[in-house]
Coordinates of C-alpha atoms (C1' of nucleotides) in Angstrom, one line a residue:
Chain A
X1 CA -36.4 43.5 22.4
X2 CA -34.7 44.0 19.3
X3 CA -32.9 41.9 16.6
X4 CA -29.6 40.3 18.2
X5 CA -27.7 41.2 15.2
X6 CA -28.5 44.4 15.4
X7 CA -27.1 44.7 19.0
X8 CA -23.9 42.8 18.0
X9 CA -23.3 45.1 14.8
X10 CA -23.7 47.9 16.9
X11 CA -21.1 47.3 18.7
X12 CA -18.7 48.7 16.1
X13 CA -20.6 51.2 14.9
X14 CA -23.6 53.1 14.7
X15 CA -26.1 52.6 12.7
X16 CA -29.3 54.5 11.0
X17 CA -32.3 53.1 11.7
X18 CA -33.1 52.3 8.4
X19 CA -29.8 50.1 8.5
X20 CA -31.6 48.4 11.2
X21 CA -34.5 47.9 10.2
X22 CA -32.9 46.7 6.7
X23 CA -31.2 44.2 8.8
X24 CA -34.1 42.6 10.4
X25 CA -35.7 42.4 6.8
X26 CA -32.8 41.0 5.6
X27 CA -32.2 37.9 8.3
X28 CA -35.9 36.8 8.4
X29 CA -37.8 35.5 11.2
X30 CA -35.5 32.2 11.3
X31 CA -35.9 28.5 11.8
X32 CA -35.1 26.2 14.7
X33 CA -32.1 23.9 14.9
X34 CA -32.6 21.1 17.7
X35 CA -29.6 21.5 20.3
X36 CA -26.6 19.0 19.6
X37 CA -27.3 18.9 16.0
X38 CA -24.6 20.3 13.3
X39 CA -25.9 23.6 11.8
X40 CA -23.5 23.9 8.6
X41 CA -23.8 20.6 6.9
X42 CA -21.2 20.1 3.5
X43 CA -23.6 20.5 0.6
X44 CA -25.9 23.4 2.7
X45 CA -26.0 26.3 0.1
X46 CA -23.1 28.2 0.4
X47 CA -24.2 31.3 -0.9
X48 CA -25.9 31.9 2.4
X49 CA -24.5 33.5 5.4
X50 CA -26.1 31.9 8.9
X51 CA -26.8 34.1 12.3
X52 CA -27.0 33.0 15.1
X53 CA -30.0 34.4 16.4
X54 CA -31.0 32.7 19.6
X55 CA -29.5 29.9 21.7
X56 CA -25.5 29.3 21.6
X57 CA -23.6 27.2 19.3
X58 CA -19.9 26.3 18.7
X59 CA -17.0 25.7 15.5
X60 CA -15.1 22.4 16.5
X61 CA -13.1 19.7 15.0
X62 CA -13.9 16.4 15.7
X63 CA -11.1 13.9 15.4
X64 CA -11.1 9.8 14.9
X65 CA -10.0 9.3 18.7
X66 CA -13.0 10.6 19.4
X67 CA -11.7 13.9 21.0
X68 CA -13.3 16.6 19.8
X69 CA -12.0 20.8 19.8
X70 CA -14.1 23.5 20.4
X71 CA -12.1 26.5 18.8
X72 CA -15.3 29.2 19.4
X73 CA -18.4 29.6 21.1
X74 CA -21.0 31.4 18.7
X75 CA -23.7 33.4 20.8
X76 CA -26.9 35.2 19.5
X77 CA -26.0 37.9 16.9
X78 CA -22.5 35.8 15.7
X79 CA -22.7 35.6 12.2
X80 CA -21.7 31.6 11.8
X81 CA -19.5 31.6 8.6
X82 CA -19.5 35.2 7.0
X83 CA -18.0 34.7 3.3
X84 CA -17.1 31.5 4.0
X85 CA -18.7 30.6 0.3
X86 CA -15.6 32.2 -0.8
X87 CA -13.5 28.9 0.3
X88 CA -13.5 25.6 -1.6
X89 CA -14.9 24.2 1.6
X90 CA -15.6 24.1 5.2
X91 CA -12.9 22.9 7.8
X92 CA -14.9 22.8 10.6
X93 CA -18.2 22.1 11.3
X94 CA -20.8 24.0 13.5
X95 CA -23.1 22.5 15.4
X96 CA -25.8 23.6 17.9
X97 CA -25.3 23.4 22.0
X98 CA -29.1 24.8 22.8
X99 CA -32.1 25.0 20.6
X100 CA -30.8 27.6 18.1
X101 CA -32.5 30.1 16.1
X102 CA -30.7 30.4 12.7
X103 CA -31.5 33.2 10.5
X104 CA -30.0 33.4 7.0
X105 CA -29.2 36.1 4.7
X106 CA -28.7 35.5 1.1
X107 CA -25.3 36.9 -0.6
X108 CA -27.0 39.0 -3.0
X109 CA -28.8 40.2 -0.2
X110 CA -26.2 41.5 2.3
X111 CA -23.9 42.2 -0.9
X112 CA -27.0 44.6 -1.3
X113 CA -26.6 46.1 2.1
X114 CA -23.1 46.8 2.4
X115 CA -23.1 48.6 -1.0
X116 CA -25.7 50.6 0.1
X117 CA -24.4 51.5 3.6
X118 CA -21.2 52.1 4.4
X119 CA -22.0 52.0 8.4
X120 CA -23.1 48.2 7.5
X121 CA -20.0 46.9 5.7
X122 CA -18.2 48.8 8.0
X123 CA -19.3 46.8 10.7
X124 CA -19.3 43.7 9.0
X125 CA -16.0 44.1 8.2
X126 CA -15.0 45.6 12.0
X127 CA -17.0 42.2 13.4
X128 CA -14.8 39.6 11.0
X129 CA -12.2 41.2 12.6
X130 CA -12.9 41.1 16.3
X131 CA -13.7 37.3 15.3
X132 CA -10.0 36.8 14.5
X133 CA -9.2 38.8 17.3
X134 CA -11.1 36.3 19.6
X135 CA -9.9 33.4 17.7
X136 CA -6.5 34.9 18.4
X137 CA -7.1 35.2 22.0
X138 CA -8.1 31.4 22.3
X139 CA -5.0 30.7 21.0
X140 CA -3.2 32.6 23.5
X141 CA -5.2 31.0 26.3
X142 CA -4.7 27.3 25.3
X143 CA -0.8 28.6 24.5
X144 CA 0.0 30.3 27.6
X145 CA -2.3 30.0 30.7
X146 CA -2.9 27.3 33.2
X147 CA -6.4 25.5 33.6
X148 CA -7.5 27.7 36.1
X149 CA -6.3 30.9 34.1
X150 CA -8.4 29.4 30.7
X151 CA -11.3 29.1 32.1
X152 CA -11.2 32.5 34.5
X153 CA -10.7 34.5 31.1
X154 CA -13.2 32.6 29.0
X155 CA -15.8 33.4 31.7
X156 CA -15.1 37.0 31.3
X157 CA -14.5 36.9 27.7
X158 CA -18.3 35.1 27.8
X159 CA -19.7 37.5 30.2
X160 CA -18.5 40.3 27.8
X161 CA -19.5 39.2 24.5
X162 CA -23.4 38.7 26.3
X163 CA -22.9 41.9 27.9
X164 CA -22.6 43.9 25.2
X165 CA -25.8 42.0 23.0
X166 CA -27.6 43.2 26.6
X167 CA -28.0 39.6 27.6
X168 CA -26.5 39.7 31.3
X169 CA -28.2 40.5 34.3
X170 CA -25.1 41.9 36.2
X171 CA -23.0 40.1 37.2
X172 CA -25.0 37.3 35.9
X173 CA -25.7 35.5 32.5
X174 CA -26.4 31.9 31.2
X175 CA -23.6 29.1 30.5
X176 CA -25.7 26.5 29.4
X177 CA -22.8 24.7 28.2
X178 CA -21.9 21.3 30.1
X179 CA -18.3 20.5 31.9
X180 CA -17.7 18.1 29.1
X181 CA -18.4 21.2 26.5
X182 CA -15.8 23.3 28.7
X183 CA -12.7 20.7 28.7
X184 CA -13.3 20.2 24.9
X185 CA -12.8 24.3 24.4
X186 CA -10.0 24.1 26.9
X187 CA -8.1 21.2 25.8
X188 CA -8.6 19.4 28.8
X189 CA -10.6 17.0 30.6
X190 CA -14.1 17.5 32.1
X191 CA -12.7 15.5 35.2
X192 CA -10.3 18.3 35.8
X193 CA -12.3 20.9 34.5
X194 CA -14.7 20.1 37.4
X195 CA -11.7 20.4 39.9
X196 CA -11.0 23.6 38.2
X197 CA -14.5 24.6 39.3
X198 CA -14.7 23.7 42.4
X199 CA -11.2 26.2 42.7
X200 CA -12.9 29.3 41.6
X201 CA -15.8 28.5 43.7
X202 CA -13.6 27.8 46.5
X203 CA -12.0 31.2 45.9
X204 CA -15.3 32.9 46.3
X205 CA -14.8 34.0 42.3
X206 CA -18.0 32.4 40.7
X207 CA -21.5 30.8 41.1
X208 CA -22.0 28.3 38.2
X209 CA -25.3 25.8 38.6
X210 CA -28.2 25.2 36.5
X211 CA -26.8 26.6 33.4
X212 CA -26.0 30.0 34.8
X213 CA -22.7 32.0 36.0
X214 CA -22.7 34.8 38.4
X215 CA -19.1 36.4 38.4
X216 CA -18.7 37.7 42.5
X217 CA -15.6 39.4 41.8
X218 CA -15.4 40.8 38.1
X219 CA -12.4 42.4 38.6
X220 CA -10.3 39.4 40.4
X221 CA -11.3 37.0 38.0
X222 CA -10.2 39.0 34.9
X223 CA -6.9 39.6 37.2
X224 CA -7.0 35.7 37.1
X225 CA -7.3 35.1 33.7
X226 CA -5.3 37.7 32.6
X227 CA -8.2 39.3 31.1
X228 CA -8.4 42.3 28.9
X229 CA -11.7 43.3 26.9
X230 CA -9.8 45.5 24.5
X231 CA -9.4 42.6 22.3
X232 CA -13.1 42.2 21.6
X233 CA -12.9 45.9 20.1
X234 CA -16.4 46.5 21.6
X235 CA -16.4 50.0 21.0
X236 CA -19.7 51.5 21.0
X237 CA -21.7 50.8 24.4
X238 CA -24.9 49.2 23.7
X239 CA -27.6 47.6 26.2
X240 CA -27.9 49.0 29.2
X241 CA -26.0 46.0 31.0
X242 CA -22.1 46.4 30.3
X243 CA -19.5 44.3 31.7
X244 CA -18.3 46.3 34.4
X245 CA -14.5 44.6 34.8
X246 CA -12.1 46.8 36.1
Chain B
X1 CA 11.9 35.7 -9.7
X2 CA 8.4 37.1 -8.9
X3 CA 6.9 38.9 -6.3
X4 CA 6.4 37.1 -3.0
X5 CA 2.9 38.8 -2.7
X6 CA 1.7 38.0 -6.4
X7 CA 2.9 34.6 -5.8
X8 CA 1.0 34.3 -2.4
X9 CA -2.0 35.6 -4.1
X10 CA -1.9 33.4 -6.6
X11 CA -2.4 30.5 -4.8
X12 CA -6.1 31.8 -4.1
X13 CA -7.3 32.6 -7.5
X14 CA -6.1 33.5 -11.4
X15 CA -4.5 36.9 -11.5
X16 CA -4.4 38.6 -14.7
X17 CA -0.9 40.2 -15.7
X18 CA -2.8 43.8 -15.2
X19 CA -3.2 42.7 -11.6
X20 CA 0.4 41.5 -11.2
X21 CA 1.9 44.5 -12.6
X22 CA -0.7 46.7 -10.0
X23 CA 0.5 44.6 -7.3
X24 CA 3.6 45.1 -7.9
X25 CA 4.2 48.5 -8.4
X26 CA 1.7 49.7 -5.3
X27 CA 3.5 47.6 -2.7
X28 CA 7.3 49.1 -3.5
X29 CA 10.7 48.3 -3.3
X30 CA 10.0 47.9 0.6
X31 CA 12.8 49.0 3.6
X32 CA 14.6 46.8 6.3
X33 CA 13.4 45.8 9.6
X34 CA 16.1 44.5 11.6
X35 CA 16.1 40.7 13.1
X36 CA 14.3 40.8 16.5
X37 CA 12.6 44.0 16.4
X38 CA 8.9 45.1 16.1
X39 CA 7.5 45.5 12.8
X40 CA 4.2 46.8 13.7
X41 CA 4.3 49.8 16.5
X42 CA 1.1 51.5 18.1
X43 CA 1.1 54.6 16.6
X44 CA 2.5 53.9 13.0
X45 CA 0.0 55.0 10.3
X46 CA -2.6 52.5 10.4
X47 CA -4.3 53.4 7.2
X48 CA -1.0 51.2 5.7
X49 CA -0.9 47.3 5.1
X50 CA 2.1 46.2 5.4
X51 CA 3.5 43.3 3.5
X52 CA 6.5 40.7 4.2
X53 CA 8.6 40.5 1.2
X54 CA 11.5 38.9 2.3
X55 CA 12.2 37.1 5.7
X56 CA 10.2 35.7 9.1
X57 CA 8.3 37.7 11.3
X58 CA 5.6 36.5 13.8
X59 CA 2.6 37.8 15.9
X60 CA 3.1 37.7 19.4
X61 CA 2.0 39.1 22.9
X62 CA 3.9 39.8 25.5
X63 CA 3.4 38.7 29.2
X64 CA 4.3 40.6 32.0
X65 CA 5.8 37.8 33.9
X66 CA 7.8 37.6 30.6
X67 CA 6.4 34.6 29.0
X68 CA 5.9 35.0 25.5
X69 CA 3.2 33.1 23.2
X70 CA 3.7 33.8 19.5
X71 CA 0.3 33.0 17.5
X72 CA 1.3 32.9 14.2
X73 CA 4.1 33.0 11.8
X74 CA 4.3 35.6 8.7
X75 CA 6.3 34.2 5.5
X76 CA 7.4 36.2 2.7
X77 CA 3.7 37.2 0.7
X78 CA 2.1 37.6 4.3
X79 CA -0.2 40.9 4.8
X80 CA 0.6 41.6 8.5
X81 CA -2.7 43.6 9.1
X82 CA -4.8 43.7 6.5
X83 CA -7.7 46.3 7.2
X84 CA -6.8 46.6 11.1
X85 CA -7.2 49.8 10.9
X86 CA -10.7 49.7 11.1
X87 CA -10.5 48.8 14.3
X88 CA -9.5 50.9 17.2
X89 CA -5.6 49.3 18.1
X90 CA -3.5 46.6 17.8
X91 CA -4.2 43.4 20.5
X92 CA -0.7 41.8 20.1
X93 CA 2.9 42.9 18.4
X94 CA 3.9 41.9 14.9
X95 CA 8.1 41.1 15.4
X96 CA 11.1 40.5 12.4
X97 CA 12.4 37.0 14.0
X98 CA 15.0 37.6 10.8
X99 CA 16.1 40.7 8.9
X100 CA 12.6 41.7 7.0
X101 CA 12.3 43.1 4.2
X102 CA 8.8 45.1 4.6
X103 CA 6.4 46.2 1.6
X104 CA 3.9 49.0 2.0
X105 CA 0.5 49.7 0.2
X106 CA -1.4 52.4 1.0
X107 CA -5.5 52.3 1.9
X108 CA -6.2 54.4 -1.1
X109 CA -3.8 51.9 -3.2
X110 CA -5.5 48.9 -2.2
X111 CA -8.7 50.3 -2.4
X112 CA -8.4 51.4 -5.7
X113 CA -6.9 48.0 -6.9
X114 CA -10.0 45.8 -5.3
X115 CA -11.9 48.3 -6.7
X116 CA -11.0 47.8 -10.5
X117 CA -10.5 44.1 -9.9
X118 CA -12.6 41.7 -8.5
X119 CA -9.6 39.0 -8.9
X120 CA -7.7 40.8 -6.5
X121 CA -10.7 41.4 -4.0
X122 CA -11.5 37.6 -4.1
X123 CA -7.8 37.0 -4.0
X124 CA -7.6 39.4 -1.0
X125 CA -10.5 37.9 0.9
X126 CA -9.6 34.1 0.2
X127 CA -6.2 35.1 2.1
X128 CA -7.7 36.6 4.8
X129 CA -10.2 33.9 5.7
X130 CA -7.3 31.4 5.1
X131 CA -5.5 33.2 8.0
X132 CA -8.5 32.8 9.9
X133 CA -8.6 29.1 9.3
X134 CA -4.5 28.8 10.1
X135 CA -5.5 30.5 13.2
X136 CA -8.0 28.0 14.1
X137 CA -5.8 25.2 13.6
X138 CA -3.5 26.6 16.1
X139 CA -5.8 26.5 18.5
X140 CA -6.4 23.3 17.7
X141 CA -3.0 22.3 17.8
X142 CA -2.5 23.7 21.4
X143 CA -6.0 22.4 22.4
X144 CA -5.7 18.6 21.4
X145 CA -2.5 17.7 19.9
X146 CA 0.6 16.0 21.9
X147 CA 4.0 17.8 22.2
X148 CA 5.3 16.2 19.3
X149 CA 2.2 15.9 17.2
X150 CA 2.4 20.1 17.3
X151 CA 5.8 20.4 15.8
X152 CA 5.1 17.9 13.2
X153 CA 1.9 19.8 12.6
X154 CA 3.8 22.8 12.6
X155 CA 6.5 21.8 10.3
X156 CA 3.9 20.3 7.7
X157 CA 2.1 23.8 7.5
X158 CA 5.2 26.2 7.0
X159 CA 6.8 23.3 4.2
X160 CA 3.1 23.8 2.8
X161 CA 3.2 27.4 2.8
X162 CA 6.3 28.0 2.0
X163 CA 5.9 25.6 -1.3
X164 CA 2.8 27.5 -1.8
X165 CA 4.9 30.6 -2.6
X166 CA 8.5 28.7 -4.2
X167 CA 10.8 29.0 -1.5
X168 CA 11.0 24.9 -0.6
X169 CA 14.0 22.7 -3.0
X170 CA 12.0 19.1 -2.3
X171 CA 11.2 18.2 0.9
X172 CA 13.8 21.2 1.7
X173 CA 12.8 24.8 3.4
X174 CA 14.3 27.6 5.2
X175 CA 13.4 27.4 9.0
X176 CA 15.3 30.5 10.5
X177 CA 13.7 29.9 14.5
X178 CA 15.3 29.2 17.7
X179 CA 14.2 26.8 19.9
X180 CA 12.9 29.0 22.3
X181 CA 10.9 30.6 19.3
X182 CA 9.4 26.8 18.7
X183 CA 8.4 26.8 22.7
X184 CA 7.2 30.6 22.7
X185 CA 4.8 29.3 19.5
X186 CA 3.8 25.6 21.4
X187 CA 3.0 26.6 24.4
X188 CA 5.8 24.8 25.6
X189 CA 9.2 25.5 27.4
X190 CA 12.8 25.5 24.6
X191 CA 13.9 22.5 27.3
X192 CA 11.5 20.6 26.1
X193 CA 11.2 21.1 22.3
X194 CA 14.7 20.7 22.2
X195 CA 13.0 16.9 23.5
X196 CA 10.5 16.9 21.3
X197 CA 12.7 17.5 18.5
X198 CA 15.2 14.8 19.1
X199 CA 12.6 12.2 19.3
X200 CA 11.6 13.3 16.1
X201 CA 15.1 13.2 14.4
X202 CA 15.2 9.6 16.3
X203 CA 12.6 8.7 14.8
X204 CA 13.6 9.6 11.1
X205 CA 11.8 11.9 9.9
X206 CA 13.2 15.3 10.2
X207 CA 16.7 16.9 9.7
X208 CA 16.8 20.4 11.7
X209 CA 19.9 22.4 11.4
X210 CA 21.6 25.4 10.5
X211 CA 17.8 26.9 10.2
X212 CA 17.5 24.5 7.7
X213 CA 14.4 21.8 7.7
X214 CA 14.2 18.7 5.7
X215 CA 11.4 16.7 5.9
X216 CA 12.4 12.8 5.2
X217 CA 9.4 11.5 5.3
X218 CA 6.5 14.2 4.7
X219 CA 3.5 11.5 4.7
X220 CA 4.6 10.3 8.2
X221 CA 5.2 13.5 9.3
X222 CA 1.3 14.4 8.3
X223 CA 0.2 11.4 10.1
X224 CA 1.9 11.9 13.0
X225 CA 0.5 15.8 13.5
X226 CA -2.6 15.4 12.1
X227 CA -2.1 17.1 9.5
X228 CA -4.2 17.6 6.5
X229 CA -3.5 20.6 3.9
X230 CA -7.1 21.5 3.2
X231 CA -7.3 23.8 5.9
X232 CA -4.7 26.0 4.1
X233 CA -7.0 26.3 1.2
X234 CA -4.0 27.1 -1.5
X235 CA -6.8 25.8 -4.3
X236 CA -4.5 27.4 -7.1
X237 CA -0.8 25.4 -7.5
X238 CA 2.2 27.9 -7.9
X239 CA 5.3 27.7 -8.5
X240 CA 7.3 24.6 -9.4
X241 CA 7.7 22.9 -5.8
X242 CA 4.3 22.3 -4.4
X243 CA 4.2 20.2 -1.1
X244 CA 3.6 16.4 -1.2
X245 CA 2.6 15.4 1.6
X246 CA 0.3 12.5 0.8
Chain C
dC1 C1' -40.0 5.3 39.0
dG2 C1' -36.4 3.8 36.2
dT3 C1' -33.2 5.6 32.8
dT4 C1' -29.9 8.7 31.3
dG5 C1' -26.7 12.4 31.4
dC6 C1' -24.0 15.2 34.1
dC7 C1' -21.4 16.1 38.1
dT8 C1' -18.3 14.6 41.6
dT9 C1' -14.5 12.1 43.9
dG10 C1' -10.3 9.1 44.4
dA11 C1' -5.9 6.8 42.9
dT12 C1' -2.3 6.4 39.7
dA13 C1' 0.6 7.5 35.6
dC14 C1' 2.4 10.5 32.3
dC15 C1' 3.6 14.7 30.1
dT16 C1' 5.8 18.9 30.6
dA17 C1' 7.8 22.7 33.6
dT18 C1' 11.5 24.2 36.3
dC19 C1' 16.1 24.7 37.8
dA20 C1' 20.8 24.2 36.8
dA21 C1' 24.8 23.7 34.2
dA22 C1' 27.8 22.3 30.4
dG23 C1' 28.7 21.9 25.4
dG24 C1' 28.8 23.9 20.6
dG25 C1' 28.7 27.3 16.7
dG26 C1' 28.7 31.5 14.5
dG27 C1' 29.6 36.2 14.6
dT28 C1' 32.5 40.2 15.9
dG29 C1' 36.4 42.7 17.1
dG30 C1' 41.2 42.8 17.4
Chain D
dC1 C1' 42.7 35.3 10.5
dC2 C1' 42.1 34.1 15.0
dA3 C1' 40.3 34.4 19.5
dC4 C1' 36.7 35.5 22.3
dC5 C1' 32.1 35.7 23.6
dC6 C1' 27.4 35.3 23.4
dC7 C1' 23.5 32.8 22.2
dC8 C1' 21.6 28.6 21.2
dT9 C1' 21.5 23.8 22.1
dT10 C1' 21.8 19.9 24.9
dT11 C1' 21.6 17.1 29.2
dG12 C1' 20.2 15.7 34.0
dA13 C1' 17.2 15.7 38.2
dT14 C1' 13.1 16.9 40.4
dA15 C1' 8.4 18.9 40.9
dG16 C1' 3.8 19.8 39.3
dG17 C1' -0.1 20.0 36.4
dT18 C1' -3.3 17.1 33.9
dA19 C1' -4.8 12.7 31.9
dT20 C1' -6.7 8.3 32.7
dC21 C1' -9.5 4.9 34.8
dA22 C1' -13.1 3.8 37.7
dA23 C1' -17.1 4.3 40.4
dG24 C1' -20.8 6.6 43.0
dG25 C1' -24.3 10.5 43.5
dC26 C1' -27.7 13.5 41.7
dA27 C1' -31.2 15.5 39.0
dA28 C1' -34.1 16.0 35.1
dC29 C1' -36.9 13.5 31.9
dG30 C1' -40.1 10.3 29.9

DNA sequence: CGTTGCCTTGATACCTATCAAAGGGGGTGG
DNA sequence: CCACCCCCTTTGATAGGTATCAAGGCAACG
């Protein structure tokens, strides 16, 4: 199987196989990050840009009420904080929801890279992008669609974004994110978030138990949520498992 | 008075006069886009950044069931799509909420200017990622703050920004939105920010009228919405009214 | 086999939407 | 310059979605 980032950067464009294999050389063999740990600490050397390589992680906000915001899910080939060295410092913090493989690339290193190949800073640059995009999106959701709506189009926005790294099976894919995780990325309660559930099973839409999601009815769930994958800007088709929404 | 673009700049990083000059004379004397009419239209040359120079506008999508949810504000010194044109189409419409006066630079322009500068490039990329991080405090904001905490939240940040490029007098800014504008960007209905915004009058701290906003009591305001300027990352102070919020 | 999370369920309160209608303020045409 | 009109703002009453508080069930783990 090959290198996750690979498959994600692919996404936008096609690459030579000697940008792929410059890659892989690039991000290292990784190291582990136990699950529910933070993986960007203040004072972590900022020069470095983190991947997400295995395992899923998320950017929150964690306020003094104890509340805490999810604003993104980071899945295997998400570059965690691309450039953010350019800033004074983080806003956020980034912490682990499995085990998570982090691989690092140093700035002189993928400054290297995207100098040398235009298809690579092309889709670094096209990936950054469909990041805001998504981040955009989110916004939208939490804005403008009920409870049942949020979580309908964040289960196909999921589904998608693992789809096209070829990690689905399907209709199926893993969710190993708990209900409590959920209502903190959907600004609402895991007590109603579980009634929520309990609705799209009820409607026949979805399967979710021991950490995976099977989607019944692709097509009437991104009806539900209002889903459209043209805002991920997926545009080459990689893996042989594509989200098949209608 | 300056250029609303060098000025916006500026708060990132030290521009050299060269670089103002450049700035200057690739983005034009601009043309007007009327109040309440798209800016940005599918099919418009994408290989062009547009620039505000003068006015609001604000990215929106449109619903079918005609709800509206508007994700971001553009001030005067705002890119509106910096480098979307490496990706395949616009997600969402860019709108004039007043009479805009709209700057151009061409991709070859900007190019070449980045190219020859780093100080623009870095100046460039800061903004960008600080767009990133205003989008991720929206979602925050819709996510985990109260009805009122997201207007006070709200109002901090475009005081902020708008001080960050010289258009505040004190505690003083234009604020040229409807009601139904506030709701469209809140997630909530105009009924109720029209509420919202008389507790907050009740209360003391703001004067709204005649698209005018005063701010009486800017650290309360902060408290009250959570707010806290570092996610704005304006590192370099401009112009002679900078915000005080404490 | 007990502990610890996580999921589930119930009752109540609150925030916000919805529907409806009246009051103001600024802009435009006469 | 004034009158009209439209849009924005304001207000009231009711309904609905979601939070909160509390407690029990279940399953994985040590």
């Amino acid at each position: 199987m090959s290198n996750p980032l690979v498959r994600k950067l692919e996404c936008y464009t096609r690459l030579s196989e000697a940008d792929r294999l410059c890659l892989i050389d690039a991000v290292g063999p990784g190291r582990m990050v136990a699950a529910r740990t933070d993986i960007i600490h203040e004072g972590d050397d900022p020069r470095t840009v983190n991947v997400i390589l295995d395992g899923w992680a998320c950017r929150y906000r964690q306020f003094i009420n104890g509340r805490r915001q999810i604003v993104s899910f980071l899945l295997p080939g998400d570059p965690c904080d691309p450039h953010i060295f350019l800033l004074d410092d983080m806003d956020h913090t980034i912490g682990a929801i499995t085990p998570v493989l982090l691989g690092q690339i140093s700035g002189p290193a993928l400054q290297a890279m995207t100098a040398r190949s235009p298809q690579l800073e092309l889709a670094f640059h096209r990936e950054a992008l469909a990041t805001a995009a998504v981040q955009r999106e989110w916004t939208i959701s939490l804005g403008s669609r009920t409870g049942i709506e949020r979580l309908a189009h964040l289960f196909c926005e999921l589904h998608a974004r693992l789809a096209a790294i070829g990690l689905t099976e399907g209709n199926t894919c893993p969710m190993p994110i708990t209900q409590n995780d959920l209502g903190d990325a959907m600004g609402q309660t895991s007590v109603h978030i579980n009634r929520t559930l309990q609705e799209l099973r009820g409607m026949g839409l979805i399967t979710l138990r021991s950490r995976r999601l099977t989607i019944h009815d692709p097509a009437a769930l991104a009806r539900l949520g209002h889903f459209d994958s043209a805002y991920l800007h997926i545009t080459e088709q990689v893996g042989r498992a594509v989200a098949q929404h209608a």
